[in-house]
XYZ file of C-alpha atoms in Angstrom:
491
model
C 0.000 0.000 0.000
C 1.377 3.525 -0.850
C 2.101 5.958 1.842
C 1.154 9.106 2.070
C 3.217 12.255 2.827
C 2.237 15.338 4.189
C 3.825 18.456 2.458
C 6.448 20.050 5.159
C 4.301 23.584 4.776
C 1.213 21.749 5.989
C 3.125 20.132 8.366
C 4.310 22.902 10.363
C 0.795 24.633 9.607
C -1.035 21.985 11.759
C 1.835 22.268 14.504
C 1.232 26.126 14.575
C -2.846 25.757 14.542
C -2.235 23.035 17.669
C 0.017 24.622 19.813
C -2.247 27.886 19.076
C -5.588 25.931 20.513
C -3.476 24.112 23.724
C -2.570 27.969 24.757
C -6.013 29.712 23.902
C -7.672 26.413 26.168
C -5.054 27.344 29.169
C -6.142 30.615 29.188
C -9.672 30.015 28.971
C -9.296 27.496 31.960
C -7.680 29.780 34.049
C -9.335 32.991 33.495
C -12.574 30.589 34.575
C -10.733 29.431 37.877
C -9.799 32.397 38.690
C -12.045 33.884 42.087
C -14.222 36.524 41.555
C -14.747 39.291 44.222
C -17.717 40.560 45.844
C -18.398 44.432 47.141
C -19.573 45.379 50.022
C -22.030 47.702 48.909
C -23.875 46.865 46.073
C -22.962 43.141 46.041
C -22.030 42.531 42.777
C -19.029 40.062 40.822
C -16.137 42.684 39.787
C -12.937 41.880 38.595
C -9.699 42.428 41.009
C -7.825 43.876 38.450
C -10.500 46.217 36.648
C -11.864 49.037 37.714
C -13.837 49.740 34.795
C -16.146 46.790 35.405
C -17.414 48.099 38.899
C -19.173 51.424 40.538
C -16.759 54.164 40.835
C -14.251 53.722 44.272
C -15.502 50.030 44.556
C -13.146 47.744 42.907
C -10.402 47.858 45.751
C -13.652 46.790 47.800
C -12.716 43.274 48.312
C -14.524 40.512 50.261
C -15.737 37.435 50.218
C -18.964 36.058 51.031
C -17.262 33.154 52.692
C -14.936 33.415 55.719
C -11.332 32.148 54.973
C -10.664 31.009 58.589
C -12.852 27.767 56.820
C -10.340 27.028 53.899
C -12.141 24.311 52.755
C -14.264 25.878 50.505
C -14.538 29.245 48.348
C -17.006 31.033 46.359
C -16.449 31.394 42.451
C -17.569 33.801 39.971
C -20.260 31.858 39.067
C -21.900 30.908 42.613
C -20.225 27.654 42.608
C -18.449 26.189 45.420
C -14.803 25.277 44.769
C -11.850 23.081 46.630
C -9.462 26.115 48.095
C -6.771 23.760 47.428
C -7.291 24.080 43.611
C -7.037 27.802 42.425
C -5.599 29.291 38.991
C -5.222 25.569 38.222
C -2.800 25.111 40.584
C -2.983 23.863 44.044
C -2.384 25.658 47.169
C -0.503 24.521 49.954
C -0.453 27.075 52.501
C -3.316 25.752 54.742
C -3.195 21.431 53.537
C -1.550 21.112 56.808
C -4.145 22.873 58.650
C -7.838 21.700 57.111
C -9.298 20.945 60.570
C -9.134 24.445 61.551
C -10.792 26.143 64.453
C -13.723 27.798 63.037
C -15.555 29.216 66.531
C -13.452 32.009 67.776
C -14.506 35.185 69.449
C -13.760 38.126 70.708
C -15.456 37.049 74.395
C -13.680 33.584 74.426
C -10.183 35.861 73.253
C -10.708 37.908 76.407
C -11.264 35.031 78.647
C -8.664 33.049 77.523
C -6.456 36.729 78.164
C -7.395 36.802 82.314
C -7.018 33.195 82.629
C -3.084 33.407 81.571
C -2.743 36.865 83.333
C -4.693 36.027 86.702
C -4.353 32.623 86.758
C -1.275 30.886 84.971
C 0.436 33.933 85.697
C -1.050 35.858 88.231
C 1.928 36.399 91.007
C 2.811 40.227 90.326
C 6.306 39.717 90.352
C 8.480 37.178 88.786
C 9.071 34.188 90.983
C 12.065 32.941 88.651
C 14.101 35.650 89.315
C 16.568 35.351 92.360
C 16.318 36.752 95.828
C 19.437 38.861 95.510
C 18.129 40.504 92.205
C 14.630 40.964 93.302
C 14.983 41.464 97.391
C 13.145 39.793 100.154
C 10.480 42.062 100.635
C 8.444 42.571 97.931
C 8.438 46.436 98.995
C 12.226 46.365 97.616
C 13.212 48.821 95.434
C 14.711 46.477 92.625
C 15.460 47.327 89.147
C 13.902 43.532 88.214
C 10.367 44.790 88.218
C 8.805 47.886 87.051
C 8.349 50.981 89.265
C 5.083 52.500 89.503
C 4.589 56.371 91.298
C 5.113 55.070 95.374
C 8.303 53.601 94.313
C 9.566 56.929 92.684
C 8.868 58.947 95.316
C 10.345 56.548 97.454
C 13.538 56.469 95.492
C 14.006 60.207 95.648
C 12.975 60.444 99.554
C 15.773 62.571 101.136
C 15.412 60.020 103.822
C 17.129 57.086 101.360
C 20.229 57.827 103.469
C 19.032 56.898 106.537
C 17.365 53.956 105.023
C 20.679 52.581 103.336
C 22.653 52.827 106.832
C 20.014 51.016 108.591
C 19.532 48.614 106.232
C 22.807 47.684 105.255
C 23.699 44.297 107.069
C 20.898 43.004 104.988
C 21.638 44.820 101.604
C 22.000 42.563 98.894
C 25.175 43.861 97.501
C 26.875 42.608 101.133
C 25.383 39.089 100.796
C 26.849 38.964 97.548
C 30.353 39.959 98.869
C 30.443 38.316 101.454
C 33.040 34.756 100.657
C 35.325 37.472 99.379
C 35.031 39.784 101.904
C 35.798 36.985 104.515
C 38.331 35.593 102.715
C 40.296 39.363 102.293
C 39.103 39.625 105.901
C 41.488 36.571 106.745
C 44.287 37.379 104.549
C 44.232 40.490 106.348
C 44.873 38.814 109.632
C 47.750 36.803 108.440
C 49.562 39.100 106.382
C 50.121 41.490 109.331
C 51.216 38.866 111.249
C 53.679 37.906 108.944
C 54.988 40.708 108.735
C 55.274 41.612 112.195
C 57.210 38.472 112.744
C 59.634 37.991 109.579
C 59.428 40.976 107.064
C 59.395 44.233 109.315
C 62.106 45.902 107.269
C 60.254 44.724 103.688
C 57.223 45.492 102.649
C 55.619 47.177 99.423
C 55.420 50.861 99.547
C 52.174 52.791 99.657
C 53.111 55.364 96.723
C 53.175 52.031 94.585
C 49.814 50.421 95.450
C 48.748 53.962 94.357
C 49.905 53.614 90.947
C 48.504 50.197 90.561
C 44.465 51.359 92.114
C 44.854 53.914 89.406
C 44.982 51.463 86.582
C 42.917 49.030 88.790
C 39.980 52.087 89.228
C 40.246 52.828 85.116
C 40.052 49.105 84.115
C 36.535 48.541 86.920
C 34.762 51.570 85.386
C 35.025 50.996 81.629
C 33.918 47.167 82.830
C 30.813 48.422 84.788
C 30.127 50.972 81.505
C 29.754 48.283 79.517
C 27.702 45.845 81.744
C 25.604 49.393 81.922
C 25.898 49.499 78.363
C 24.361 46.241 77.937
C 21.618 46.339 80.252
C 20.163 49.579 78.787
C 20.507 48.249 74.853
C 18.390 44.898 76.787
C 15.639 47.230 78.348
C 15.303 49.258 75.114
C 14.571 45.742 73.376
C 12.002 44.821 75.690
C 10.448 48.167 75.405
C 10.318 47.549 71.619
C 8.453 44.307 71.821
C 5.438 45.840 73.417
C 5.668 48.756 70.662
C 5.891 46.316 68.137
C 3.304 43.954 69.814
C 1.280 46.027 69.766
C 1.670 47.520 66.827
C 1.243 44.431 64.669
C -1.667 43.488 67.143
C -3.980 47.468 65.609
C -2.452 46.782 62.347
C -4.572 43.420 62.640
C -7.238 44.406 63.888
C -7.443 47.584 61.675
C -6.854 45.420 58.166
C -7.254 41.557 58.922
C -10.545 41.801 61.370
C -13.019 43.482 58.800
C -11.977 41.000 56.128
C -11.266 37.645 58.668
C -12.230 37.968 61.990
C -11.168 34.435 62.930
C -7.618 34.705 61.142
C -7.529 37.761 62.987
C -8.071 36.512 65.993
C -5.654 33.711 65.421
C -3.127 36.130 64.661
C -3.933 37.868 67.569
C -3.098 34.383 69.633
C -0.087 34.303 68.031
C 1.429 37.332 68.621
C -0.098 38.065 72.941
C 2.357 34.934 73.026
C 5.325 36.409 71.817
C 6.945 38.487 74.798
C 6.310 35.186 76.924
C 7.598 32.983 74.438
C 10.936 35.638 73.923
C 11.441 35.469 77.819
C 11.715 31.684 77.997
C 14.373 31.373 75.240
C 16.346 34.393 77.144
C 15.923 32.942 80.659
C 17.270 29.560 79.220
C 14.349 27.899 80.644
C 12.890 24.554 80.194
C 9.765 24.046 77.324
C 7.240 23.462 80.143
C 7.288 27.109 81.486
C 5.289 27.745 78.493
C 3.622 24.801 77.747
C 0.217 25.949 79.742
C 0.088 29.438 78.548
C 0.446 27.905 74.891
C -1.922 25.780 75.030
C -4.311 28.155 77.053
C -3.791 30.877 74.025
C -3.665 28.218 71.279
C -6.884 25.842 71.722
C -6.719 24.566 68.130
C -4.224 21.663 68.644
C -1.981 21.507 65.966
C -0.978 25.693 66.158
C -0.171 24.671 69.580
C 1.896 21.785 68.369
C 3.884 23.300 65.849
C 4.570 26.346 68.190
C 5.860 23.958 71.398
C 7.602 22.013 68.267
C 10.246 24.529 67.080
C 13.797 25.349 68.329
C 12.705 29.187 68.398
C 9.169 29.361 69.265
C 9.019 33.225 68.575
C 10.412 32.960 65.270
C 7.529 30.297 64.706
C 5.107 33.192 65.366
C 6.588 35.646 63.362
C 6.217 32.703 60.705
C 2.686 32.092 61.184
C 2.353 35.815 60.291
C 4.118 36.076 57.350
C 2.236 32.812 56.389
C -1.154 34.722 56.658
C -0.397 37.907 55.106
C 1.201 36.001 51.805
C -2.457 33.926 52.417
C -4.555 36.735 51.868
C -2.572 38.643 49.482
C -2.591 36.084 47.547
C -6.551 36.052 47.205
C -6.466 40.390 47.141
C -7.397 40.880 50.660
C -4.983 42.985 51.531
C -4.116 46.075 49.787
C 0.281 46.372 48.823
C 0.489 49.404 51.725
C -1.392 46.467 54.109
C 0.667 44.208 53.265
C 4.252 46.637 53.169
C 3.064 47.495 57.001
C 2.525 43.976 58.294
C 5.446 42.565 56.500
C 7.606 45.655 58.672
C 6.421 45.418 61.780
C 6.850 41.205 61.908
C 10.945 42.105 60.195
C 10.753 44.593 63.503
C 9.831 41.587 65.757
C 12.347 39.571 63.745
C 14.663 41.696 64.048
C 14.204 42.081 68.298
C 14.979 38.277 68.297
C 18.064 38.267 66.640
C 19.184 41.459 68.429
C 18.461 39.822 71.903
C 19.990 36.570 70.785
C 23.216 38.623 69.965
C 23.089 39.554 73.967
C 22.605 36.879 75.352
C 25.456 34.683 73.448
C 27.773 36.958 73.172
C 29.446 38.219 76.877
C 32.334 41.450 77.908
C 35.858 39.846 76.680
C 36.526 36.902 79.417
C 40.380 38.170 78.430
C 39.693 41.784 79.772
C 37.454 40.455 82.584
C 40.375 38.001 83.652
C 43.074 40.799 83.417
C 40.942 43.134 85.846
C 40.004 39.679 88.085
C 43.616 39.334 88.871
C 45.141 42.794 89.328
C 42.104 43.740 91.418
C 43.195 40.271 93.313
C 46.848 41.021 93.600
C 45.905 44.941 94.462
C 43.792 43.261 97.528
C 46.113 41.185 98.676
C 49.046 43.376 98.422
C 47.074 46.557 100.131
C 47.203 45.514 104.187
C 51.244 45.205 104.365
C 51.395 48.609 102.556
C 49.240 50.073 104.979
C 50.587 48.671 107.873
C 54.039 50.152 107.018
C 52.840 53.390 106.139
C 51.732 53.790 110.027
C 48.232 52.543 110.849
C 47.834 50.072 113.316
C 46.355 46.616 112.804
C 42.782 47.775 113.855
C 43.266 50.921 111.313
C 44.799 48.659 108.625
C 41.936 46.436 108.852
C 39.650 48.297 108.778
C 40.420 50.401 105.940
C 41.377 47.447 103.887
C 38.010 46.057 104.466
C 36.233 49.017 103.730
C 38.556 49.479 99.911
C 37.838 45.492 99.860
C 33.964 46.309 99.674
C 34.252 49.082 97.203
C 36.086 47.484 94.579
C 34.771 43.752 94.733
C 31.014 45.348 94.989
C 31.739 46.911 91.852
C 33.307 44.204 90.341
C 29.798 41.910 91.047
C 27.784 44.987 89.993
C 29.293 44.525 86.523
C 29.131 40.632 86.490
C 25.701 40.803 87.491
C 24.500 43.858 84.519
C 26.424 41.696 82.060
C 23.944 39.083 81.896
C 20.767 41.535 81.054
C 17.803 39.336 80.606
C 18.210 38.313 84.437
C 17.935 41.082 85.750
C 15.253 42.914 83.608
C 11.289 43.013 84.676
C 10.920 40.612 81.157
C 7.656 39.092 83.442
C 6.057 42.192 83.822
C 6.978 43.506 80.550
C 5.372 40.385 78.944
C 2.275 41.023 81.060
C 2.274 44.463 79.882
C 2.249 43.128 75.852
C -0.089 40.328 76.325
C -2.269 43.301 78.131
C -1.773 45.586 74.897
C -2.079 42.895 72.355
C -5.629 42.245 73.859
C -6.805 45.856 73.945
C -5.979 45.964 70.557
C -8.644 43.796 69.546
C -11.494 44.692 72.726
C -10.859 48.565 72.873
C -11.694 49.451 69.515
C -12.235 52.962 68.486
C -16.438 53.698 68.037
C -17.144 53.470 64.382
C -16.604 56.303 61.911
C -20.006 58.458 60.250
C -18.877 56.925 57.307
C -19.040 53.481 58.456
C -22.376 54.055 60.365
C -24.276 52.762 56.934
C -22.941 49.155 57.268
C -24.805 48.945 60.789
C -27.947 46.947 60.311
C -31.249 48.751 60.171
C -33.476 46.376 62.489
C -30.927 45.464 65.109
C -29.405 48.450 66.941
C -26.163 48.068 67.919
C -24.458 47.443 71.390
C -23.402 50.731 73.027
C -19.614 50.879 72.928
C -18.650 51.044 76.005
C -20.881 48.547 77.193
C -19.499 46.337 75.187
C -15.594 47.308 76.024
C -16.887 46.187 79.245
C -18.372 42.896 78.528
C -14.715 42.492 76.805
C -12.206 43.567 79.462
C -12.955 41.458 82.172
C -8.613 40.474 82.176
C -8.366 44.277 83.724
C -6.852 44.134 86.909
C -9.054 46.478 89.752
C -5.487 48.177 89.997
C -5.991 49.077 85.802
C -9.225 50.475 86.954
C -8.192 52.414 90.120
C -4.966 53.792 89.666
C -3.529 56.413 87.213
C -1.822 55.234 84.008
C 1.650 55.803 85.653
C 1.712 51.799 87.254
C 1.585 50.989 83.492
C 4.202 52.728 82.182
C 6.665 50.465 80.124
């Protein structure tokens, strides 16, 4: 039987006419998959990326009939529901982890869940990890680990603080610190002028000289305690930037997530009221179950909870989960590019304050320069009560003075060992108290509604009044929020 051959011109005319039809069928698939939007106002199916094909100033409207906090389903242009895992013929796998989600969120079960960590889990007002000689006995102790309200202030700048240090000075906490050493140079002191009583009357090292060393000695304690001062102010400035940026992220939420998701929202919200308490474990070097009940209290849907108890940095799992929602509803044109630009920058700010803290925390003063000032503060000590001796005093006077430059110099010395290690000495407790507290009134204390907005409000139910409703919502205030002026929650 005779073959037949197709001319080459043909040929490739077919080939063209194919390949032609497979693109103009893509396109026609995927311009059909593609989600249509709803506005608000009229209701009607416009385009995301036209604004010719909607009312005038409604085509950046966008929302969807459905809720996105259930991913399982979605509304198409033509009424039609559709898999959310399939969209512009592709599938997406930001939430196939995550189908189960928790669908029955509020803003009253937010709140409760809010006073049960702060006056339950965590109810103590001051931090009961941090040691007694940081914190003090008395809970009336002026102490840089916890934050000072008005009483302590005026306290502080009493003309009677004198008095107060004299009389309480056995107990100060700076003494119980000093104390081995100050025994131990106490001792020395003892047997050195004995020895040289008995065996080196005529040798001894000369005053003028142990005053050229404490010069040195002085210059190399100060720049040490600068920079333990150093640190600890960089630390508290940190701290004070994760409640800004708390609670910034937690009204940028609120302000552009809420209206279009109020259950994302609130997850987010979850999220991010655990992120100074989740920041203070990992710089307390603390075990996972210190936060194990406040994540689970704030995360009731199981598997956020999992993931976030999971990871080797649990705050950079939260600023994760953000950046995971924010690419999840830009994706579907929730979010505006300035809504997005603003969440995106204030979770690289919280980013950023974990890294910066981490750099802290690992990284200490030069051991070399603290071990050079360790031993000629040592040999200055121990070389001081012969000088003295020879220079006239008397053993009583000797001792006593060399007790008295003992306690100077070795109290500074701990004052810097103690500063150089920040995050044990800072109020991080009450300072994550204070952004789970601003996170939440982010969400309850919401600004009344614009004249603008008033329109939205439905006709036959009349709204709650506002404050009422702030009311129903705060119940984690403290009667000390209520009573006192704003100065107790100054951070």
């Amino acid at each position: 039987m005779k073959s037949v051959t197709m001319h080459p011109r043909r040929r490739g005319m077919m080939r063209f006419l194919g390949i032609g039809g497979w693109l103009v069928l893509r396109s026609t698939e995927a311009f059909q998959a593609a989600p249509l939007l709803l506005s608000v106002h009229n209701k009607k199916w416009c385009q995301p990326t036209s604004s010719s094909s909607c009312p005038t100033g409604q085509s950046r409207t966008l929302r969807l009939v459905q809720p996105l906090w259930d991913t399982s389903v979605m509304v198409n242009g033509d009424g039609d529901k559709k898999n959310d895992q399939e969209v512009n013929g592709k599938k997406d796998a930001t939430f196939l982890s995550h189908k189960p989600m928790l669908r029955s969120d509020s803003l009253l079960k937010f709140s409760q869940d809010i006073r049960t960590v702060l006056h339950e889990l965590r109810g103590s007002e001051y931090d009961p990890y941090i040691p007694k000689h940081l914190m003090g006995a008395r809970p009336s102790t002026l102490s840089y680990s916890k934050t000072w309200n008005l009483e302590d202030w005026e306290v502080h700048n009493s003309r009677k603080r004198y008095l107060r240090y004299l009389v309480h000075f056995p107990s100060s906490r700076l003494v119980r610190r000093t104390a081995p050493q100050l025994l131990l140079l106490l001792a020395w002191n003892c047997v050195a002028l004995w020895i040289q009583d008995h065996f080196f009357q005529k040798h001894s090292l000369p005053l003028s000289a142990m005053g050229t060393i404490s010069t040195f000695l002085a210059f190399l304690l100060t720049l040490r305690s600068n920079q333990a001062l150093a640190r600890l102010d960089e630390a508290r400035r940190l701290w004070s930037k994760v409640i800004l940026n708390t609670r910034e992220m937690a009204q940028l939420i609120a302000a552009f997530v809420f209206p279009v998701d109020p259950q994302m929202a609130l997850m987010l919200g979850r999220h991010v009221s655990l992120f100074g308490w989740l920041l203070k474990s990992q710089l307390r070097f603390t075990q996972k179950e210190e936060v194990v009940d406040i994540v689970r209290t704030m995360l009731p849907h199981g598997p956020d909870a999992d993931y976030v108890l999971s990871q080797r940095q649990k705050t950079v799992a939260v600023v994760v989960r953000i950046r995971q929602v924010i690419a999840h509803l830009g994706k579907r044109h929730l979010l505006t590019t300035a809504e997005e630009m603003a969440l995106d920058h204030t979770a690289h700010a919280l980013a950023e304050t974990i890294t910066s803290t981490g750099r802290i925390r690992a990284s200490p003063i030069p051991t070399l320069y603290t071990s050079h000032s360790s031993r000629l503060l040592m040999f200055y000590l121990l070389c001081l009560p012969p000088a003295l001796h020879r220079s006239g005093l008397d053993n009583v006077m000797t001792t006593i003075v060399s007790m008295v430059v003992g306690f100077a110099m070795l109290g500074l010395d701990e004052i810097s060992h103690l500063f150089e290690q920040p995050f044990r000495v800072i109020p991080m407790y009450q300072m994550s108290k204070r952004s789970m507290l601003a996170v939440a009134d982010s969400f309850t204390c919401r600004p009344p509604a614009l004249i603008q907005d008033e329109d939205e409000d439905s006709d036959d139910k009349e709204p709650k009044d506002h404050l009422q409703q702030q009311k129903e919502l705060t119940t984690y205030w403290s009667q000390k929020d209520l009573s006192t002026v704003s100065d107790n929650l100054m951070e």
